[in-house]
PDB file of C-alpha atoms in Angstrom:
ATOM      1  CA  UNK A   1      -0.088   0.104   0.018  1.00  0.00           C
ATOM      2  CA  UNK A   2       2.892   2.280   0.713  1.00  0.00           C
ATOM      3  CA  UNK A   3       3.765   3.116  -3.021  1.00  0.00           C
ATOM      4  CA  UNK A   4       0.031   2.990  -4.155  1.00  0.00           C
ATOM      5  CA  UNK A   5      -2.099   6.138  -4.548  1.00  0.00           C
ATOM      6  CA  UNK A   6      -3.600   7.328  -1.201  1.00  0.00           C
ATOM      7  CA  UNK A   7      -7.029   6.060  -0.778  1.00  0.00           C
ATOM      8  CA  UNK A   8      -8.016   9.685   0.201  1.00  0.00           C
ATOM      9  CA  UNK A   9      -8.151  10.503  -3.482  1.00  0.00           C
ATOM     10  CA  UNK A  10      -5.335  13.079  -3.629  1.00  0.00           C
ATOM     11  CA  UNK A  11      -3.375  11.328  -6.345  1.00  0.00           C
ATOM     12  CA  UNK A  12      -0.259  11.291  -4.196  1.00  0.00           C
ATOM     13  CA  UNK A  13       1.448   8.174  -3.095  1.00  0.00           C
ATOM     14  CA  UNK A  14       0.040   6.817   0.531  1.00  0.00           C
ATOM     15  CA  UNK A  15       3.528   7.168   2.054  1.00  0.00           C
ATOM     16  CA  UNK A  16       3.742  10.762   1.295  1.00  0.00           C
ATOM     17  CA  UNK A  17      -0.046  11.816   1.760  1.00  0.00           C
ATOM     18  CA  UNK A  18      -1.791  10.291   4.703  1.00  0.00           C
ATOM     19  CA  UNK A  19       0.677   7.819   6.047  1.00  0.00           C
ATOM     20  CA  UNK A  20       2.590  10.530   7.986  1.00  0.00           C
ATOM     21  CA  UNK A  21      -0.526  11.312   9.785  1.00  0.00           C
ATOM     22  CA  UNK A  22      -1.137   7.624  10.731  1.00  0.00           C
ATOM     23  CA  UNK A  23       2.571   7.770  12.171  1.00  0.00           C
ATOM     24  CA  UNK A  24       1.885  10.865  14.400  1.00  0.00           C
ATOM     25  CA  UNK A  25       1.878  13.943  12.188  1.00  0.00           C
ATOM     26  CA  UNK A  26      -0.852  16.546  13.349  1.00  0.00           C
ATOM     27  CA  UNK A  27      -3.674  17.394  10.749  1.00  0.00           C
ATOM     28  CA  UNK A  28      -3.717  21.011  10.192  1.00  0.00           C
ATOM     29  CA  UNK A  29      -7.527  21.179   9.703  1.00  0.00           C
ATOM     30  CA  UNK A  30     -10.443  19.181   9.897  1.00  0.00           C
ATOM     31  CA  UNK A  31     -10.603  18.418   6.255  1.00  0.00           C
ATOM     32  CA  UNK A  32      -7.232  16.877   6.381  1.00  0.00           C
ATOM     33  CA  UNK A  33      -8.097  14.869   9.463  1.00  0.00           C
ATOM     34  CA  UNK A  34     -11.253  13.627   7.624  1.00  0.00           C
ATOM     35  CA  UNK A  35      -9.236  12.447   4.469  1.00  0.00           C
ATOM     36  CA  UNK A  36      -6.608  10.779   6.886  1.00  0.00           C
ATOM     37  CA  UNK A  37      -9.305   8.920   8.832  1.00  0.00           C
ATOM     38  CA  UNK A  38     -10.782   7.441   5.481  1.00  0.00           C
ATOM     39  CA  UNK A  39      -7.283   6.385   4.441  1.00  0.00           C
ATOM     40  CA  UNK A  40      -6.769   4.800   8.085  1.00  0.00           C
ATOM     41  CA  UNK A  41      -9.851   2.520   7.539  1.00  0.00           C
ATOM     42  CA  UNK A  42      -8.395   1.450   3.934  1.00  0.00           C
ATOM     43  CA  UNK A  43      -4.895   0.976   5.455  1.00  0.00           C
ATOM     44  CA  UNK A  44      -6.260  -0.937   8.614  1.00  0.00           C
ATOM     45  CA  UNK A  45      -5.008   1.847  11.070  1.00  0.00           C
ATOM     46  CA  UNK A  46      -7.428   1.052  13.818  1.00  0.00           C
ATOM     47  CA  UNK A  47      -5.323   2.821  16.417  1.00  0.00           C
ATOM     48  CA  UNK A  48      -5.450   6.132  14.526  1.00  0.00           C
ATOM     49  CA  UNK A  49      -9.172   5.921  14.239  1.00  0.00           C
ATOM     50  CA  UNK A  50      -9.472   5.388  17.967  1.00  0.00           C
ATOM     51  CA  UNK A  51      -6.957   8.233  18.685  1.00  0.00           C
ATOM     52  CA  UNK A  52      -8.498  10.870  16.351  1.00  0.00           C
ATOM     53  CA  UNK A  53     -12.017  10.246  17.970  1.00  0.00           C
ATOM     54  CA  UNK A  54     -13.281  12.797  20.394  1.00  0.00           C
ATOM     55  CA  UNK A  55     -13.879  11.175  23.924  1.00  0.00           C
ATOM     56  CA  UNK A  56     -17.476  12.308  23.857  1.00  0.00           C
ATOM     57  CA  UNK A  57     -18.080   9.945  20.852  1.00  0.00           C
ATOM     58  CA  UNK A  58     -20.086   6.785  21.793  1.00  0.00           C
ATOM     59  CA  UNK A  59     -17.376   4.482  20.594  1.00  0.00           C
ATOM     60  CA  UNK A  60     -15.114   5.803  23.245  1.00  0.00           C
ATOM     61  CA  UNK A  61     -17.069   4.508  25.842  1.00  0.00           C
ATOM     62  CA  UNK A  62     -16.479   1.025  24.494  1.00  0.00           C
ATOM     63  CA  UNK A  63     -13.863  -1.439  25.698  1.00  0.00           C
ATOM     64  CA  UNK A  64     -10.797  -0.534  23.838  1.00  0.00           C
ATOM     65  CA  UNK A  65     -10.075  -3.941  23.023  1.00  0.00           C
ATOM     66  CA  UNK A  66     -13.429  -4.479  21.585  1.00  0.00           C
ATOM     67  CA  UNK A  67     -13.656  -1.153  19.679  1.00  0.00           C
ATOM     68  CA  UNK A  68     -10.176  -2.018  18.316  1.00  0.00           C
ATOM     69  CA  UNK A  69     -11.617  -5.419  17.160  1.00  0.00           C
ATOM     70  CA  UNK A  70     -14.766  -3.854  15.639  1.00  0.00           C
ATOM     71  CA  UNK A  71     -12.625  -1.420  13.530  1.00  0.00           C
ATOM     72  CA  UNK A  72     -10.506  -4.222  12.373  1.00  0.00           C
ATOM     73  CA  UNK A  73     -13.292  -6.271  11.352  1.00  0.00           C
ATOM     74  CA  UNK A  74     -14.974  -3.684   9.339  1.00  0.00           C
ATOM     75  CA  UNK A  75     -11.745  -2.822   7.554  1.00  0.00           C
ATOM     76  CA  UNK A  76     -11.170  -6.414   6.631  1.00  0.00           C
ATOM     77  CA  UNK A  77     -14.441  -6.770   5.209  1.00  0.00           C
ATOM     78  CA  UNK A  78     -14.672  -3.570   3.363  1.00  0.00           C
ATOM     79  CA  UNK A  79     -13.409  -2.070   0.012  1.00  0.00           C
ATOM     80  CA  UNK A  80     -12.683   1.553   0.189  1.00  0.00           C
ATOM     81  CA  UNK A  81     -13.412   2.513  -3.471  1.00  0.00           C
ATOM     82  CA  UNK A  82     -13.447   6.402  -3.160  1.00  0.00           C
ATOM     83  CA  UNK A  83     -13.728   9.319  -1.088  1.00  0.00           C
ATOM     84  CA  UNK A  84     -15.896  12.416  -2.472  1.00  0.00           C
ATOM     85  CA  UNK A  85     -15.673  15.516  -0.474  1.00  0.00           C
ATOM     86  CA  UNK A  86     -19.011  17.409  -0.903  1.00  0.00           C
ATOM     87  CA  UNK A  87     -18.627  20.382   1.342  1.00  0.00           C
ATOM     88  CA  UNK A  88     -15.989  21.587   4.157  1.00  0.00           C
ATOM     89  CA  UNK A  89     -17.084  24.375   6.484  1.00  0.00           C
ATOM     90  CA  UNK A  90     -14.015  25.259   8.484  1.00  0.00           C
ATOM     91  CA  UNK A  91     -13.937  27.191  11.849  1.00  0.00           C
ATOM     92  CA  UNK A  92     -11.499  28.063  14.489  1.00  0.00           C
ATOM     93  CA  UNK A  93     -12.691  25.412  16.844  1.00  0.00           C
ATOM     94  CA  UNK A  94     -15.513  23.318  15.027  1.00  0.00           C
ATOM     95  CA  UNK A  95     -15.863  22.326  11.376  1.00  0.00           C
ATOM     96  CA  UNK A  96     -18.049  20.262   9.456  1.00  0.00           C
ATOM     97  CA  UNK A  97     -17.122  18.065   6.366  1.00  0.00           C
ATOM     98  CA  UNK A  98     -19.822  16.348   4.109  1.00  0.00           C
ATOM     99  CA  UNK A  99     -18.476  13.410   2.183  1.00  0.00           C
ATOM    100  CA  UNK A 100     -19.602  10.449   0.195  1.00  0.00           C
ATOM    101  CA  UNK A 101     -17.778   7.200   1.058  1.00  0.00           C
ATOM    102  CA  UNK A 102     -17.976   4.601  -1.765  1.00  0.00           C
ATOM    103  CA  UNK A 103     -17.471   1.191  -0.109  1.00  0.00           C
ATOM    104  CA  UNK A 104     -18.228  -2.451  -0.763  1.00  0.00           C
ATOM    105  CA  UNK A 105     -18.936  -4.622   2.314  1.00  0.00           C
ATOM    106  CA  UNK A 106     -18.790  -8.318   1.627  1.00  0.00           C
ATOM    107  CA  UNK A 107     -19.254  -7.504  -2.261  1.00  0.00           C
ATOM    108  CA  UNK A 108     -22.245  -5.247  -1.391  1.00  0.00           C
ATOM    109  CA  UNK A 109     -22.575  -1.741  -1.963  1.00  0.00           C
ATOM    110  CA  UNK A 110     -22.619   0.054   1.431  1.00  0.00           C
ATOM    111  CA  UNK A 111     -21.594   3.532   0.265  1.00  0.00           C
ATOM    112  CA  UNK A 112     -23.023   6.430   2.245  1.00  0.00           C
ATOM    113  CA  UNK A 113     -22.996  10.199   2.686  1.00  0.00           C
ATOM    114  CA  UNK A 114     -22.414  11.787   6.076  1.00  0.00           C
ATOM    115  CA  UNK A 115     -21.927  15.258   7.472  1.00  0.00           C
ATOM    116  CA  UNK A 116     -19.241  14.912  10.140  1.00  0.00           C
ATOM    117  CA  UNK A 117     -18.555  17.276  12.665  1.00  0.00           C
ATOM    118  CA  UNK A 118     -15.013  17.865  14.119  1.00  0.00           C
ATOM    119  CA  UNK A 119     -13.827  19.723  17.201  1.00  0.00           C
ATOM    120  CA  UNK A 120     -10.612  21.294  18.012  1.00  0.00           C
ATOM    121  CA  UNK A 121      -9.089  20.772  21.486  1.00  0.00           C
ATOM    122  CA  UNK A 122      -5.562  21.367  22.826  1.00  0.00           C
ATOM    123  CA  UNK A 123      -4.528  22.387  19.024  1.00  0.00           C
ATOM    124  CA  UNK A 124      -5.709  18.960  17.733  1.00  0.00           C
ATOM    125  CA  UNK A 125      -8.607  18.193  15.521  1.00  0.00           C
ATOM    126  CA  UNK A 126     -11.070  15.213  16.375  1.00  0.00           C
ATOM    127  CA  UNK A 127     -13.773  13.546  14.857  1.00  0.00           C
ATOM    128  CA  UNK A 128     -16.754  14.364  17.071  1.00  0.00           C
ATOM    129  CA  UNK A 129     -20.020  12.869  15.374  1.00  0.00           C
ATOM    130  CA  UNK A 130     -21.846  12.524  12.154  1.00  0.00           C
ATOM    131  CA  UNK A 131     -25.356  12.356  10.635  1.00  0.00           C
ATOM    132  CA  UNK A 132     -26.149  10.096   7.725  1.00  0.00           C
ATOM    133  CA  UNK A 133     -27.766  11.894   4.936  1.00  0.00           C
ATOM    134  CA  UNK A 134     -30.080  10.226   2.698  1.00  0.00           C
TER     135      UNK A 134
END
């Protein structure tokens, strides 16, 4: 995957695009975090998903081992085909990204559109919550 194009759709190799975020680089804005989280699912980087999820999100209340296993199971059974950014509303401490994720789960189309809310705390962006749009 390292030398393949990044799953986020940047047309840059993964190793120079989202991989640095998965290895500790801080996302400069919520849009960058959104794209790197999509790539993290595609690259099976469950710990990154967990570390970039806001503490108030329901998943953070789960046992970390169970949550990690759920992420890994989802990643293993999903093909991440394309990410399409529809809207980005930036703010100093709160931002929104509306996107369409094109996915196949066990061979079936499980694509969805979501408006995600991100919050910035201690100079870091976190995924807070999302609303699935019809």
